[in-house]
């Protein structure tokens, strides 16, 4: 084979190597772009979905029918799963956050004393969460609460317009349901 023929035979091989490098760079660039798109989509999906599931703390908790609530003035319903005390006072039903506003202990209800008492430093609160005494700076925190029609889901009462205060239970149908939004709460009032 002459020199001229030999260089002609090698030329396509060099060309092939150059094309492969270019293809590799293109593929690497496309792969990086794909990963970036996937990452951004994943983050978007995470933000689009609710962070808390229904029935868990931080989400909407369905207690049950209004007829399942404790008798007016009796001890509150204890629902530890969602850090909730559900009290039925003379003014109506109210949802209380189970964490003491002093230093974060879990306070409890005393049937004997008829009030909430914190075991850590002795702060005490009424059935509706109002501060009685102790080092706590304020009354108990309250959750947003709704009464909804058990069949249609229509909202019959909502305490978010009344500072999360008690909802009076007069005039609701028997199938009305109590729902608490444990992701939406307000601080109790400070005392002097
Ligand atoms: S944490 Fe409840 S009184 Fe201190």
CSV table of C-alpha atoms and ligand atoms in Angstrom, one decimal:
chain,number,residue,atom,x,y,z
A,1,UNK,CA,0.0,0.0,0.0
A,2,UNK,CA,1.3,3.5,-1.0
A,3,UNK,CA,1.6,6.4,1.6
A,4,UNK,CA,-1.3,8.2,0.0
A,5,UNK,CA,-3.4,5.1,0.3
A,6,UNK,CA,-2.4,4.6,3.9
A,7,UNK,CA,-3.4,8.1,5.0
A,8,UNK,CA,-6.8,7.7,3.2
A,9,UNK,CA,-7.4,4.5,5.1
A,10,UNK,CA,-6.7,6.2,8.5
A,11,UNK,CA,-8.8,9.3,7.9
A,12,UNK,CA,-12.2,7.8,8.7
A,13,UNK,CA,-11.0,6.4,12.0
A,14,UNK,CA,-9.9,9.8,13.3
A,15,UNK,CA,-13.2,11.3,12.1
A,16,UNK,CA,-15.0,8.5,14.0
A,17,UNK,CA,-13.2,9.4,17.2
A,18,UNK,CA,-14.0,13.1,16.9
A,19,UNK,CA,-17.7,12.4,16.4
A,20,UNK,CA,-17.8,10.1,19.4
A,21,UNK,CA,-16.3,12.7,21.7
A,22,UNK,CA,-18.8,15.3,20.5
A,23,UNK,CA,-21.6,12.8,21.0
A,24,UNK,CA,-20.4,12.1,24.5
A,25,UNK,CA,-20.3,15.8,25.4
A,26,UNK,CA,-23.8,16.2,24.0
A,27,UNK,CA,-25.1,13.2,25.9
A,28,UNK,CA,-23.4,14.4,29.1
A,29,UNK,CA,-25.0,17.9,28.7
A,30,UNK,CA,-28.4,16.3,28.0
A,31,UNK,CA,-28.1,14.0,31.0
A,32,UNK,CA,-27.2,17.0,33.3
A,33,UNK,CA,-30.2,18.9,31.9
A,34,UNK,CA,-32.4,15.9,32.5
A,35,UNK,CA,-31.3,15.5,36.1
A,36,UNK,CA,-31.9,19.2,36.7
A,37,UNK,CA,-35.4,19.0,35.3
A,38,UNK,CA,-36.2,15.9,37.4
A,39,UNK,CA,-34.8,17.7,40.5
A,40,UNK,CA,-36.9,20.8,39.9
A,41,UNK,CA,-40.0,18.7,39.2
A,42,UNK,CA,-39.5,16.6,42.3
A,43,UNK,CA,-39.2,19.7,44.5
A,44,UNK,CA,-42.3,21.2,42.8
A,45,UNK,CA,-44.3,18.0,43.4
A,46,UNK,CA,-43.2,17.9,47.1
A,47,UNK,CA,-44.4,21.5,47.6
A,48,UNK,CA,-47.6,20.9,45.7
A,49,UNK,CA,-48.7,18.1,47.9
A,50,UNK,CA,-49.9,18.8,51.5
A,51,UNK,CA,-47.2,18.2,54.0
A,52,UNK,CA,-49.5,16.6,56.5
A,53,UNK,CA,-52.0,13.8,55.9
A,54,UNK,CA,-55.6,13.9,57.0
A,55,UNK,CA,-56.0,12.5,60.5
A,56,UNK,CA,-52.4,13.2,61.5
A,57,UNK,CA,-51.1,16.0,63.7
A,58,UNK,CA,-50.6,19.0,61.4
A,59,UNK,CA,-53.6,18.0,59.2
A,60,UNK,CA,-57.4,17.9,59.5
A,61,UNK,CA,-58.6,15.6,62.2
A,62,UNK,CA,-62.2,14.3,62.1
A,63,UNK,CA,-63.4,13.7,65.7
A,64,UNK,CA,-66.8,12.3,64.8
A,65,UNK,CA,-70.4,13.4,65.4
A,66,UNK,CA,-71.3,16.3,67.7
A,67,UNK,CA,-73.3,13.7,69.6
A,68,UNK,CA,-70.1,11.9,70.4
A,69,UNK,CA,-68.6,14.9,72.3
A,70,UNK,CA,-68.3,14.8,76.1
A,71,UNK,CA,-71.3,16.1,78.1
A,72,UNK,CA,-71.3,19.9,78.5
A,73,UNK,CA,-69.0,20.8,81.5
A,74,UNK,CA,-67.6,17.3,81.9
A,75,UNK,CA,-63.9,16.3,81.4
A,76,UNK,CA,-62.5,16.9,77.9
A,77,UNK,CA,-61.9,14.2,75.2
A,78,UNK,CA,-58.2,13.3,75.1
A,79,UNK,CA,-56.9,12.7,71.6
A,80,UNK,CA,-53.1,12.3,72.0
A,81,UNK,CA,-52.5,11.3,68.3
A,82,UNK,CA,-53.1,14.9,67.2
A,83,UNK,CA,-52.0,16.6,70.5
A,84,UNK,CA,-55.6,17.7,71.2
A,85,UNK,CA,-58.0,18.1,74.1
A,86,UNK,CA,-61.5,18.7,72.9
A,87,UNK,CA,-63.5,20.5,75.6
A,88,UNK,CA,-67.3,21.0,75.7
A,89,UNK,CA,-67.9,24.1,77.8
A,90,UNK,CA,-71.1,26.1,78.5
A,91,UNK,CA,-70.1,28.3,75.5
A,92,UNK,CA,-69.6,25.3,73.2
A,93,UNK,CA,-66.9,23.1,71.8
A,94,UNK,CA,-63.2,24.2,71.7
A,95,UNK,CA,-60.0,22.4,70.6
A,96,UNK,CA,-56.9,22.9,72.8
A,97,UNK,CA,-53.3,22.2,71.9
A,98,UNK,CA,-51.8,19.8,74.4
A,99,UNK,CA,-48.5,21.5,74.9
A,100,UNK,CA,-48.2,23.9,77.9
A,101,UNK,CA,-47.4,27.5,76.8
A,102,UNK,CA,-44.8,27.8,79.6
A,103,UNK,CA,-42.0,25.5,78.6
A,104,UNK,CA,-43.7,22.9,76.5
A,105,UNK,CA,-44.6,20.1,78.8
A,106,UNK,CA,-47.8,18.0,78.2
A,107,UNK,CA,-50.3,19.1,80.7
A,108,UNK,CA,-53.2,16.9,81.8
A,109,UNK,CA,-56.8,17.0,82.9
A,110,UNK,CA,-57.6,16.4,86.6
A,111,UNK,CA,-61.2,15.1,87.1
A,112,UNK,CA,-60.7,15.6,90.8
A,113,UNK,CA,-59.8,19.3,90.5
A,114,UNK,CA,-61.9,20.0,87.4
A,115,UNK,CA,-59.1,21.8,85.6
A,116,UNK,CA,-56.0,21.2,83.5
A,117,UNK,CA,-52.7,21.0,85.5
A,118,UNK,CA,-49.2,21.0,84.1
A,119,UNK,CA,-47.0,18.5,86.0
A,120,UNK,CA,-43.8,20.4,85.3
A,121,UNK,CA,-44.2,23.7,87.1
A,122,UNK,CA,-47.9,23.6,88.1
A,123,UNK,CA,-49.6,26.0,85.7
A,124,UNK,CA,-53.4,25.5,85.7
A,125,UNK,CA,-56.1,26.2,83.2
A,126,UNK,CA,-59.9,26.1,83.0
A,127,UNK,CA,-61.8,23.6,80.8
A,128,UNK,CA,-61.9,26.2,78.0
A,129,UNK,CA,-58.1,26.8,78.3
A,130,UNK,CA,-58.2,30.0,80.2
A,131,UNK,CA,-55.2,30.6,82.4
A,132,UNK,CA,-55.8,30.2,86.2
A,133,UNK,CA,-52.4,30.3,87.8
A,134,UNK,CA,-48.7,29.3,87.6
A,135,UNK,CA,-45.7,30.5,85.5
A,136,UNK,CA,-47.3,30.1,82.1
A,137,UNK,CA,-47.5,33.5,80.3
A,138,UNK,CA,-50.8,32.9,78.6
A,139,UNK,CA,-53.9,30.7,78.3
A,140,UNK,CA,-53.8,27.5,76.2
A,141,UNK,CA,-53.4,27.6,72.5
A,142,UNK,CA,-56.5,26.8,70.4
A,143,UNK,CA,-57.0,25.0,67.1
A,144,UNK,CA,-59.2,26.0,64.2
A,145,UNK,CA,-62.4,24.0,64.4
A,146,UNK,CA,-65.4,23.4,62.1
A,147,UNK,CA,-68.8,21.7,62.3
A,148,UNK,CA,-69.7,20.2,58.9
A,149,UNK,CA,-72.8,18.5,57.6
A,150,UNK,CA,-72.1,14.7,57.7
A,151,UNK,CA,-73.8,14.1,54.3
A,152,UNK,CA,-73.1,17.1,52.2
A,153,UNK,CA,-69.8,18.3,53.8
A,154,UNK,CA,-71.3,21.8,54.0
A,155,UNK,CA,-69.6,24.0,56.6
A,156,UNK,CA,-72.2,24.8,59.3
A,157,UNK,CA,-69.9,26.7,61.7
A,158,UNK,CA,-66.3,27.8,61.7
A,159,UNK,CA,-64.4,29.4,64.6
A,160,UNK,CA,-61.6,30.9,62.5
A,161,UNK,CA,-63.7,34.1,62.4
A,162,UNK,CA,-64.0,34.3,66.2
A,163,UNK,CA,-60.4,33.9,67.2
A,164,UNK,CA,-60.7,30.1,67.4
A,165,UNK,CA,-63.1,30.4,70.3
A,166,UNK,CA,-65.9,27.9,71.3
A,167,UNK,CA,-68.6,26.9,68.8
A,168,UNK,CA,-72.0,26.7,70.4
A,169,UNK,CA,-73.6,23.3,69.6
A,170,UNK,CA,-77.2,24.5,69.4
A,171,UNK,CA,-79.2,23.8,66.2
A,172,UNK,CA,-76.9,21.3,64.4
A,173,UNK,CA,-78.3,18.2,62.8
A,174,UNK,CA,-77.5,14.9,64.5
A,175,UNK,CA,-75.2,13.9,61.7
A,176,UNK,CA,-73.0,17.1,62.0
A,177,UNK,CA,-69.3,16.3,62.4
A,178,UNK,CA,-66.6,18.0,64.3
A,179,UNK,CA,-63.3,18.6,62.4
A,180,UNK,CA,-60.2,20.1,63.9
A,181,UNK,CA,-57.4,21.7,61.8
A,182,UNK,CA,-54.3,20.8,63.9
A,183,UNK,CA,-52.1,22.7,61.5
A,184,UNK,CA,-53.9,26.0,62.3
A,185,UNK,CA,-53.8,27.3,65.8
A,186,UNK,CA,-53.7,30.5,67.7
A,187,UNK,CA,-52.0,31.5,70.9
A,188,UNK,CA,-54.0,31.9,74.1
A,189,UNK,CA,-54.4,35.4,75.5
A,190,UNK,CA,-51.6,36.7,77.6
A,191,UNK,CA,-52.4,37.5,81.2
A,192,UNK,CA,-51.2,40.5,83.3
B,1,LIG,S1,-44.1,23.7,81.3
B,1,LIG,FE1,-46.1,23.7,82.1
B,1,LIG,S2,-45.9,25.0,83.8
B,1,LIG,FE2,-43.9,24.9,83.0
